[in-house]
Amino acid sequence: MTDTAATLASVPGVAARDAATQGFVFNHTMLRIKDPRASLDFYTRVLGFSLVRRNDFPEAAFSLYFLALVDPARIPDDEAERKAWVARLQGVLELTHNHGTEAQDGPVYHDGNSEPRGFGHICVSVPDVRAACARFEQLGVPFQKRLTDGRMKEIAFIKDPDGYWVEIIQPTPLD
Amino acid sequence: MTDTAATLASVPGVAARDAATQGFVFNHTMLRIKDPRASLDFYTRVLGFSLVRRNDFPEAAFSLYFLALVDPARIPDDEAERKAWVARLQGVLELTHNHGTEAQDGPVYHDGNSEPRGFGHICVSVPDVRAACARFEQLGVPFQKRLTDGRMKEIAFIKDPDGYWVEIIQPTPLD
């Protein structure tokens, strides 16, 4: 273990990994959405996600859409195989559509960033944050925070169709 | 492209991947937490996450904790290298602590599953959901839904220290 890992491991509350958690994967984050057509457009066209699984529950009047940033050629054709493959991925976004919300006027869901607060945002890292933001501007995507706003010039926040914040970062420092 | 991928690609709203999104990674999900000691204990001891980065902003009175389900031996020692490495990971959980909330009485944040709704849950997939849930019971972790509750016998929901729901699944069908 490096010195830095040791420092992080000594933060109050942090415990060593229990062998019983081997194979655990942070698989997905679930957000409720008003209109699947608008959200699927945003996450596939603007952010490059692929729809990897859809589950419809007509008797309970909801549908689930699972999206991931993967090569669509990798999506297994067999349904059982695909379900297992999706459950082993990291970084899946699950969108829940309660049927009928798309016909309501105005926003349906709460983005978590005004009271009562809780969930804050999801984040997509990109190779070139300036190029990504220029493309979002061209596509007419709404911004919560442009790179030029505020003190943190290296990060931006765009908004999805329900108003959920999507942070955009790049791994390396800006020139 | 397989037939199934083609079916998924034909869902209204779904667009083909734009080459401009190559290299995009769904990096993290951010949740606000009341008490980092309690949350770090839960995510490291109970779920096996490692603390991979911490950022303190004392002048703005908040701290950020980044956790991931990775081998801690892989955490880079150099700070700039570690920051870039974390930003390229999938499945990172960012916990935001606004200093002082840990001294407040009762819950501080909203879990998203009562009005106003929005965010729903995060999900950890595990190799054996029955063994994982038996261990959570032994550890005294609160459940939102046990495997035996309700109609969906293959999934459980536990609750983190702020009451956020964590779904527990296994990729393969239960015997």
PDB file of C-alpha atoms in Angstrom, chain A residues 1-5 7-8 11-18 20-32 36-37 40-41 44-49 51-54 59-60 65 69-72 75-78 82-84 87-88 90-94 98 108-110 112-113 115-127 132 135-136 151 154 164 167 169-172, chain B residues 1-5 7-8 11-18 20-32 36-37 40-41 44-49 51-54 59-60 65 69-72 75-78 82-84 87-88 90-94 98 108-110 112-113 115-127 132 135-136 151 154 164 167 169-172:
ATOM      1  CA  MET A   1       0.000   0.000   0.000  1.00  0.00           C
ATOM      2  CA  THR A   2       1.381   3.411  -0.900  1.00  0.00           C
ATOM      3  CA  ASP A   3       1.678   6.207   1.635  1.00  0.00           C
ATOM      4  CA  THR A   4      -1.252   7.983   0.025  1.00  0.00           C
ATOM      5  CA  ALA A   5      -3.464   4.939   0.117  1.00  0.00           C
ATOM      6  CA  THR A   7      -3.461   8.182   4.433  1.00  0.00           C
ATOM      7  CA  LEU A   8      -6.851   7.636   2.797  1.00  0.00           C
ATOM      8  CA  VAL A  11      -9.605   8.670   7.545  1.00  0.00           C
ATOM      9  CA  PRO A  12     -12.086   8.198  10.424  1.00  0.00           C
ATOM     10  CA  GLY A  13     -14.761   5.694   9.462  1.00  0.00           C
ATOM     11  CA  VAL A  14     -12.741   3.985   6.711  1.00  0.00           C
ATOM     12  CA  ALA A  15     -12.419   0.215   7.171  1.00  0.00           C
ATOM     13  CA  ALA A  16     -10.231  -2.310   5.366  1.00  0.00           C
ATOM     14  CA  ARG A  17     -11.994  -4.253   2.650  1.00  0.00           C
ATOM     15  CA  ASP A  18     -13.777  -7.360   3.914  1.00  0.00           C
ATOM     16  CA  ALA A  20     -16.859 -11.026   1.738  1.00  0.00           C
ATOM     17  CA  THR A  21     -17.258  -8.004  -0.588  1.00  0.00           C
ATOM     18  CA  GLN A  22     -15.075  -9.474  -3.357  1.00  0.00           C
ATOM     19  CA  GLY A  23     -16.852  -9.207  -6.684  1.00  0.00           C
ATOM     20  CA  PHE A  24     -19.130  -6.363  -5.562  1.00  0.00           C
ATOM     21  CA  VAL A  25     -19.747  -3.867  -8.407  1.00  0.00           C
ATOM     22  CA  PHE A  26     -21.279  -0.371  -8.207  1.00  0.00           C
ATOM     23  CA  ASN A  27     -23.635  -1.184 -11.045  1.00  0.00           C
ATOM     24  CA  HIS A  28     -26.140   1.634 -11.506  1.00  0.00           C
ATOM     25  CA  THR A  29     -27.827   4.842 -10.442  1.00  0.00           C
ATOM     26  CA  MET A  30     -31.592   5.220 -10.867  1.00  0.00           C
ATOM     27  CA  LEU A  31     -33.345   8.470 -11.773  1.00  0.00           C
ATOM     28  CA  ARG A  32     -37.048   8.919 -12.465  1.00  0.00           C
ATOM     29  CA  PRO A  36     -38.419   8.586 -22.132  1.00  0.00           C
ATOM     30  CA  ARG A  37     -38.288   9.969 -25.660  1.00  0.00           C
ATOM     31  CA  LEU A  40     -33.242   8.703 -24.383  1.00  0.00           C
ATOM     32  CA  ASP A  41     -32.501  11.402 -26.978  1.00  0.00           C
ATOM     33  CA  THR A  44     -27.821   8.693 -26.472  1.00  0.00           C
ATOM     34  CA  ARG A  45     -27.446  11.613 -28.925  1.00  0.00           C
ATOM     35  CA  VAL A  46     -25.817  14.191 -26.648  1.00  0.00           C
ATOM     36  CA  LEU A  47     -23.816  11.991 -24.256  1.00  0.00           C
ATOM     37  CA  GLY A  48     -23.199   8.829 -26.316  1.00  0.00           C
ATOM     38  CA  PHE A  49     -24.887   6.255 -24.071  1.00  0.00           C
ATOM     39  CA  LEU A  51     -29.697   1.637 -24.513  1.00  0.00           C
ATOM     40  CA  VAL A  52     -28.635  -1.805 -23.257  1.00  0.00           C
ATOM     41  CA  ARG A  53     -31.847  -3.086 -21.670  1.00  0.00           C
ATOM     42  CA  ARG A  54     -35.496  -2.138 -21.447  1.00  0.00           C
ATOM     43  CA  GLU A  59     -49.655  -3.978 -15.319  1.00  0.00           C
ATOM     44  CA  ALA A  60     -47.814  -1.675 -12.908  1.00  0.00           C
ATOM     45  CA  TYR A  65     -34.443   1.905 -19.405  1.00  0.00           C
ATOM     46  CA  LEU A  69     -21.353   4.142 -22.332  1.00  0.00           C
ATOM     47  CA  VAL A  70     -20.305   0.985 -24.176  1.00  0.00           C
ATOM     48  CA  ASP A  71     -19.669  -0.127 -27.728  1.00  0.00           C
ATOM     49  CA  PRO A  72     -23.134  -1.238 -28.924  1.00  0.00           C
ATOM     50  CA  ILE A  75     -24.462  -5.836 -26.309  1.00  0.00           C
ATOM     51  CA  PRO A  76     -25.339  -9.568 -26.049  1.00  0.00           C
ATOM     52  CA  ASP A  77     -28.264 -10.674 -28.167  1.00  0.00           C
ATOM     53  CA  ASP A  78     -29.601 -13.340 -25.823  1.00  0.00           C
ATOM     54  CA  ARG A  82     -27.695  -9.507 -21.734  1.00  0.00           C
ATOM     55  CA  LYS A  83     -29.357  -9.124 -18.346  1.00  0.00           C
ATOM     56  CA  ALA A  84     -26.369 -10.746 -16.605  1.00  0.00           C
ATOM     57  CA  ALA A  87     -25.676  -6.346 -14.091  1.00  0.00           C
ATOM     58  CA  ARG A  88     -21.882  -6.828 -14.158  1.00  0.00           C
ATOM     59  CA  GLN A  90     -20.128  -0.372 -13.889  1.00  0.00           C
ATOM     60  CA  GLY A  91     -21.559   3.019 -14.722  1.00  0.00           C
ATOM     61  CA  VAL A  92     -25.064   2.048 -15.789  1.00  0.00           C
ATOM     62  CA  LEU A  93     -27.832   4.654 -15.697  1.00  0.00           C
ATOM     63  CA  GLU A  94     -31.320   3.323 -14.967  1.00  0.00           C
ATOM     64  CA  ASN A  98     -44.036   5.978 -14.713  1.00  0.00           C
ATOM     65  CA  VAL A 108     -42.499  16.237 -12.763  1.00  0.00           C
ATOM     66  CA  TYR A 109     -39.373  15.393 -10.743  1.00  0.00           C
ATOM     67  CA  HIS A 110     -37.091  17.106  -8.240  1.00  0.00           C
ATOM     68  CA  GLY A 112     -32.194  17.325  -5.512  1.00  0.00           C
ATOM     69  CA  ASN A 113     -30.362  20.650  -5.555  1.00  0.00           C
ATOM     70  CA  GLU A 115     -34.791  21.942  -0.645  1.00  0.00           C
ATOM     71  CA  PRO A 116     -35.236  19.180   0.247  1.00  0.00           C
ATOM     72  CA  ARG A 117     -31.713  18.407  -0.921  1.00  0.00           C
ATOM     73  CA  GLY A 118     -30.058  14.993  -1.239  1.00  0.00           C
ATOM     74  CA  PHE A 119     -28.869  13.616  -4.572  1.00  0.00           C
ATOM     75  CA  GLY A 120     -26.691  16.174  -6.334  1.00  0.00           C
ATOM     76  CA  HIS A 121     -25.617  15.122  -9.820  1.00  0.00           C
ATOM     77  CA  ILE A 122     -24.128  12.516 -12.070  1.00  0.00           C
ATOM     78  CA  CYS A 123     -20.811  13.145 -13.849  1.00  0.00           C
ATOM     79  CA  VAL A 124     -19.467  12.222 -17.271  1.00  0.00           C
ATOM     80  CA  SER A 125     -15.725  12.577 -17.815  1.00  0.00           C
ATOM     81  CA  VAL A 126     -14.614  13.445 -21.333  1.00  0.00           C
ATOM     82  CA  PRO A 127     -11.240  13.591 -23.066  1.00  0.00           C
ATOM     83  CA  ALA A 132     -17.387  18.753 -25.303  1.00  0.00           C
ATOM     84  CA  ARG A 135     -20.521  20.779 -28.898  1.00  0.00           C
ATOM     85  CA  PHE A 136     -23.194  20.977 -26.165  1.00  0.00           C
ATOM     86  CA  ARG A 151     -14.369  29.973  -9.665  1.00  0.00           C
ATOM     87  CA  GLU A 154     -12.290  23.221 -15.154  1.00  0.00           C
ATOM     88  CA  TYR A 164     -30.927  16.743 -13.307  1.00  0.00           C
ATOM     89  CA  GLU A 167     -21.168  17.426 -14.369  1.00  0.00           C
ATOM     90  CA  ILE A 169     -14.944  17.060 -16.376  1.00  0.00           C
ATOM     91  CA  GLN A 170     -11.734  15.979 -18.044  1.00  0.00           C
ATOM     92  CA  PRO A 171      -9.165  13.838 -16.208  1.00  0.00           C
ATOM     93  CA  THR A 172      -6.183  16.056 -16.970  1.00  0.00           C
TER      94      THR A 172
ATOM     95  CA  MET B   1     -25.248  -5.291 -34.740  1.00  0.00           C
ATOM     96  CA  THR B   2     -27.379  -8.075 -33.309  1.00  0.00           C
ATOM     97  CA  ASP B   3     -31.133  -8.159 -33.740  1.00  0.00           C
ATOM     98  CA  THR B   4     -31.576  -7.265 -30.104  1.00  0.00           C
ATOM     99  CA  ALA B   5     -29.237  -4.303 -30.274  1.00  0.00           C
ATOM    100  CA  THR B   7     -34.430  -3.464 -31.441  1.00  0.00           C
ATOM    101  CA  LEU B   8     -33.041  -1.376 -28.616  1.00  0.00           C
ATOM    102  CA  VAL B  11     -36.774   2.693 -29.402  1.00  0.00           C
ATOM    103  CA  PRO B  12     -38.183   6.236 -29.917  1.00  0.00           C
ATOM    104  CA  GLY B  13     -35.637   8.831 -28.892  1.00  0.00           C
ATOM    105  CA  VAL B  14     -32.584   6.563 -29.221  1.00  0.00           C
ATOM    106  CA  ALA B  15     -29.882   7.949 -31.523  1.00  0.00           C
ATOM    107  CA  ALA B  16     -26.777   6.307 -32.937  1.00  0.00           C
ATOM    108  CA  ARG B  17     -23.576   7.136 -31.084  1.00  0.00           C
ATOM    109  CA  ASP B  18     -21.899  10.331 -32.275  1.00  0.00           C
ATOM    110  CA  ALA B  20     -17.702  13.111 -30.786  1.00  0.00           C
ATOM    111  CA  THR B  21     -18.663  11.152 -27.635  1.00  0.00           C
ATOM    112  CA  GLN B  22     -15.791   8.648 -27.933  1.00  0.00           C
ATOM    113  CA  GLY B  23     -13.969   8.362 -24.631  1.00  0.00           C
ATOM    114  CA  PHE B  24     -16.937   9.618 -22.572  1.00  0.00           C
ATOM    115  CA  VAL B  25     -17.162   7.789 -19.224  1.00  0.00           C
ATOM    116  CA  PHE B  26     -20.053   7.771 -16.720  1.00  0.00           C
ATOM    117  CA  ASN B  27     -17.694   8.586 -13.878  1.00  0.00           C
ATOM    118  CA  HIS B  28     -19.644   9.279 -10.701  1.00  0.00           C
ATOM    119  CA  THR B  29     -22.849   9.895  -8.794  1.00  0.00           C
ATOM    120  CA  MET B  30     -22.918  12.529  -6.050  1.00  0.00           C
ATOM    121  CA  LEU B  31     -24.937  12.240  -2.850  1.00  0.00           C
ATOM    122  CA  ARG B  32     -24.908  14.681   0.074  1.00  0.00           C
ATOM    123  CA  PRO B  36     -18.735  11.231   6.815  1.00  0.00           C
ATOM    124  CA  ARG B  37     -17.654   8.914   9.613  1.00  0.00           C
ATOM    125  CA  LEU B  40     -17.420   6.013   5.118  1.00  0.00           C
ATOM    126  CA  ASP B  41     -17.944   3.166   7.582  1.00  0.00           C
ATOM    127  CA  THR B  44     -16.091   0.726   3.106  1.00  0.00           C
ATOM    128  CA  ARG B  45     -16.886  -1.857   5.823  1.00  0.00           C
ATOM    129  CA  VAL B  46     -20.303  -3.026   4.637  1.00  0.00           C
ATOM    130  CA  LEU B  47     -20.013  -2.631   0.839  1.00  0.00           C
ATOM    131  CA  GLY B  48     -16.248  -2.906   0.230  1.00  0.00           C
ATOM    132  CA  PHE B  49     -15.606   0.482  -1.369  1.00  0.00           C
ATOM    133  CA  LEU B  51     -11.716   5.829  -0.366  1.00  0.00           C
ATOM    134  CA  VAL B  52      -9.756   6.891  -3.450  1.00  0.00           C
ATOM    135  CA  ARG B  53      -9.740  10.685  -3.095  1.00  0.00           C
ATOM    136  CA  ARG B  54     -10.669  13.323  -0.533  1.00  0.00           C
ATOM    137  CA  GLU B  59     -13.052  28.151   3.392  1.00  0.00           C
ATOM    138  CA  ALA B  60     -16.317  26.970   1.835  1.00  0.00           C
ATOM    139  CA  TYR B  65     -15.105  11.928  -0.540  1.00  0.00           C
ATOM    140  CA  LEU B  69     -14.985  -0.670  -5.640  1.00  0.00           C
ATOM    141  CA  VAL B  70     -11.349  -1.179  -6.643  1.00  0.00           C
ATOM    142  CA  ASP B  71      -8.300  -2.981  -5.330  1.00  0.00           C
ATOM    143  CA  PRO B  72      -6.707  -0.381  -3.003  1.00  0.00           C
ATOM    144  CA  ILE B  75      -4.671   3.668  -6.039  1.00  0.00           C
ATOM    145  CA  PRO B  76      -1.890   5.889  -7.451  1.00  0.00           C
ATOM    146  CA  ASP B  77       0.275   7.593  -4.863  1.00  0.00           C
ATOM    147  CA  ASP B  78       0.932  10.792  -6.807  1.00  0.00           C
ATOM    148  CA  ARG B  82      -4.587   9.795  -8.690  1.00  0.00           C
ATOM    149  CA  LYS B  83      -6.993  12.614  -9.615  1.00  0.00           C
ATOM    150  CA  ALA B  84      -6.765  11.693 -13.316  1.00  0.00           C
ATOM    151  CA  ALA B  87     -11.763  10.689 -13.212  1.00  0.00           C
ATOM    152  CA  ARG B  88     -11.305   7.837 -15.718  1.00  0.00           C
ATOM    153  CA  GLN B  90     -16.565   4.143 -13.867  1.00  0.00           C
ATOM    154  CA  GLY B  91     -18.736   3.578 -10.834  1.00  0.00           C
ATOM    155  CA  VAL B  92     -17.344   6.212  -8.486  1.00  0.00           C
ATOM    156  CA  LEU B  93     -19.488   7.449  -5.592  1.00  0.00           C
ATOM    157  CA  GLU B  94     -18.897  11.063  -4.556  1.00  0.00           C
ATOM    158  CA  ASN B  98     -21.245  20.218   4.353  1.00  0.00           C
ATOM    159  CA  VAL B 108     -30.538  16.066   7.116  1.00  0.00           C
ATOM    160  CA  TYR B 109     -31.084  14.888   3.528  1.00  0.00           C
ATOM    161  CA  HIS B 110     -33.948  13.639   1.391  1.00  0.00           C
ATOM    162  CA  GLY B 112     -35.771  10.999  -3.229  1.00  0.00           C
ATOM    163  CA  ASN B 113     -38.370   8.263  -2.712  1.00  0.00           C
ATOM    164  CA  GLU B 115     -42.422  13.638  -2.472  1.00  0.00           C
ATOM    165  CA  PRO B 116     -40.788  15.465  -4.076  1.00  0.00           C
ATOM    166  CA  ARG B 117     -39.427  12.411  -5.871  1.00  0.00           C
ATOM    167  CA  GLY B 118     -36.545  12.250  -8.345  1.00  0.00           C
ATOM    168  CA  PHE B 119     -33.395  10.230  -7.628  1.00  0.00           C
ATOM    169  CA  GLY B 120     -34.315   6.694  -6.638  1.00  0.00           C
ATOM    170  CA  HIS B 121     -31.343   4.557  -5.592  1.00  0.00           C
ATOM    171  CA  ILE B 122     -27.895   3.272  -6.339  1.00  0.00           C
ATOM    172  CA  CYS B 123     -27.282  -0.436  -6.968  1.00  0.00           C
ATOM    173  CA  VAL B 124     -24.457  -2.796  -6.085  1.00  0.00           C
ATOM    174  CA  SER B 125     -24.371  -6.138  -7.864  1.00  0.00           C
ATOM    175  CA  VAL B 126     -22.884  -9.031  -5.924  1.00  0.00           C
ATOM    176  CA  PRO B 127     -21.925 -12.596  -6.820  1.00  0.00           C
ATOM    177  CA  ALA B 132     -24.669 -10.778   0.818  1.00  0.00           C
ATOM    178  CA  ARG B 135     -24.094 -10.803   5.970  1.00  0.00           C
ATOM    179  CA  PHE B 136     -25.937  -7.460   5.989  1.00  0.00           C
ATOM    180  CA  ARG B 151     -43.091  -9.918  -5.426  1.00  0.00           C
ATOM    181  CA  GLU B 154     -34.371 -11.633  -6.512  1.00  0.00           C
ATOM    182  CA  TYR B 164     -30.526   6.460   0.613  1.00  0.00           C
ATOM    183  CA  GLU B 167     -30.358  -2.027  -4.348  1.00  0.00           C
ATOM    184  CA  ILE B 169     -28.792  -7.783  -7.079  1.00  0.00           C
ATOM    185  CA  GLN B 170     -26.891 -10.706  -8.522  1.00  0.00           C
ATOM    186  CA  PRO B 171     -26.309 -11.043 -12.267  1.00  0.00           C
ATOM    187  CA  THR B 172     -27.570 -14.603 -12.551  1.00  0.00           C
TER     188      THR B 172
END
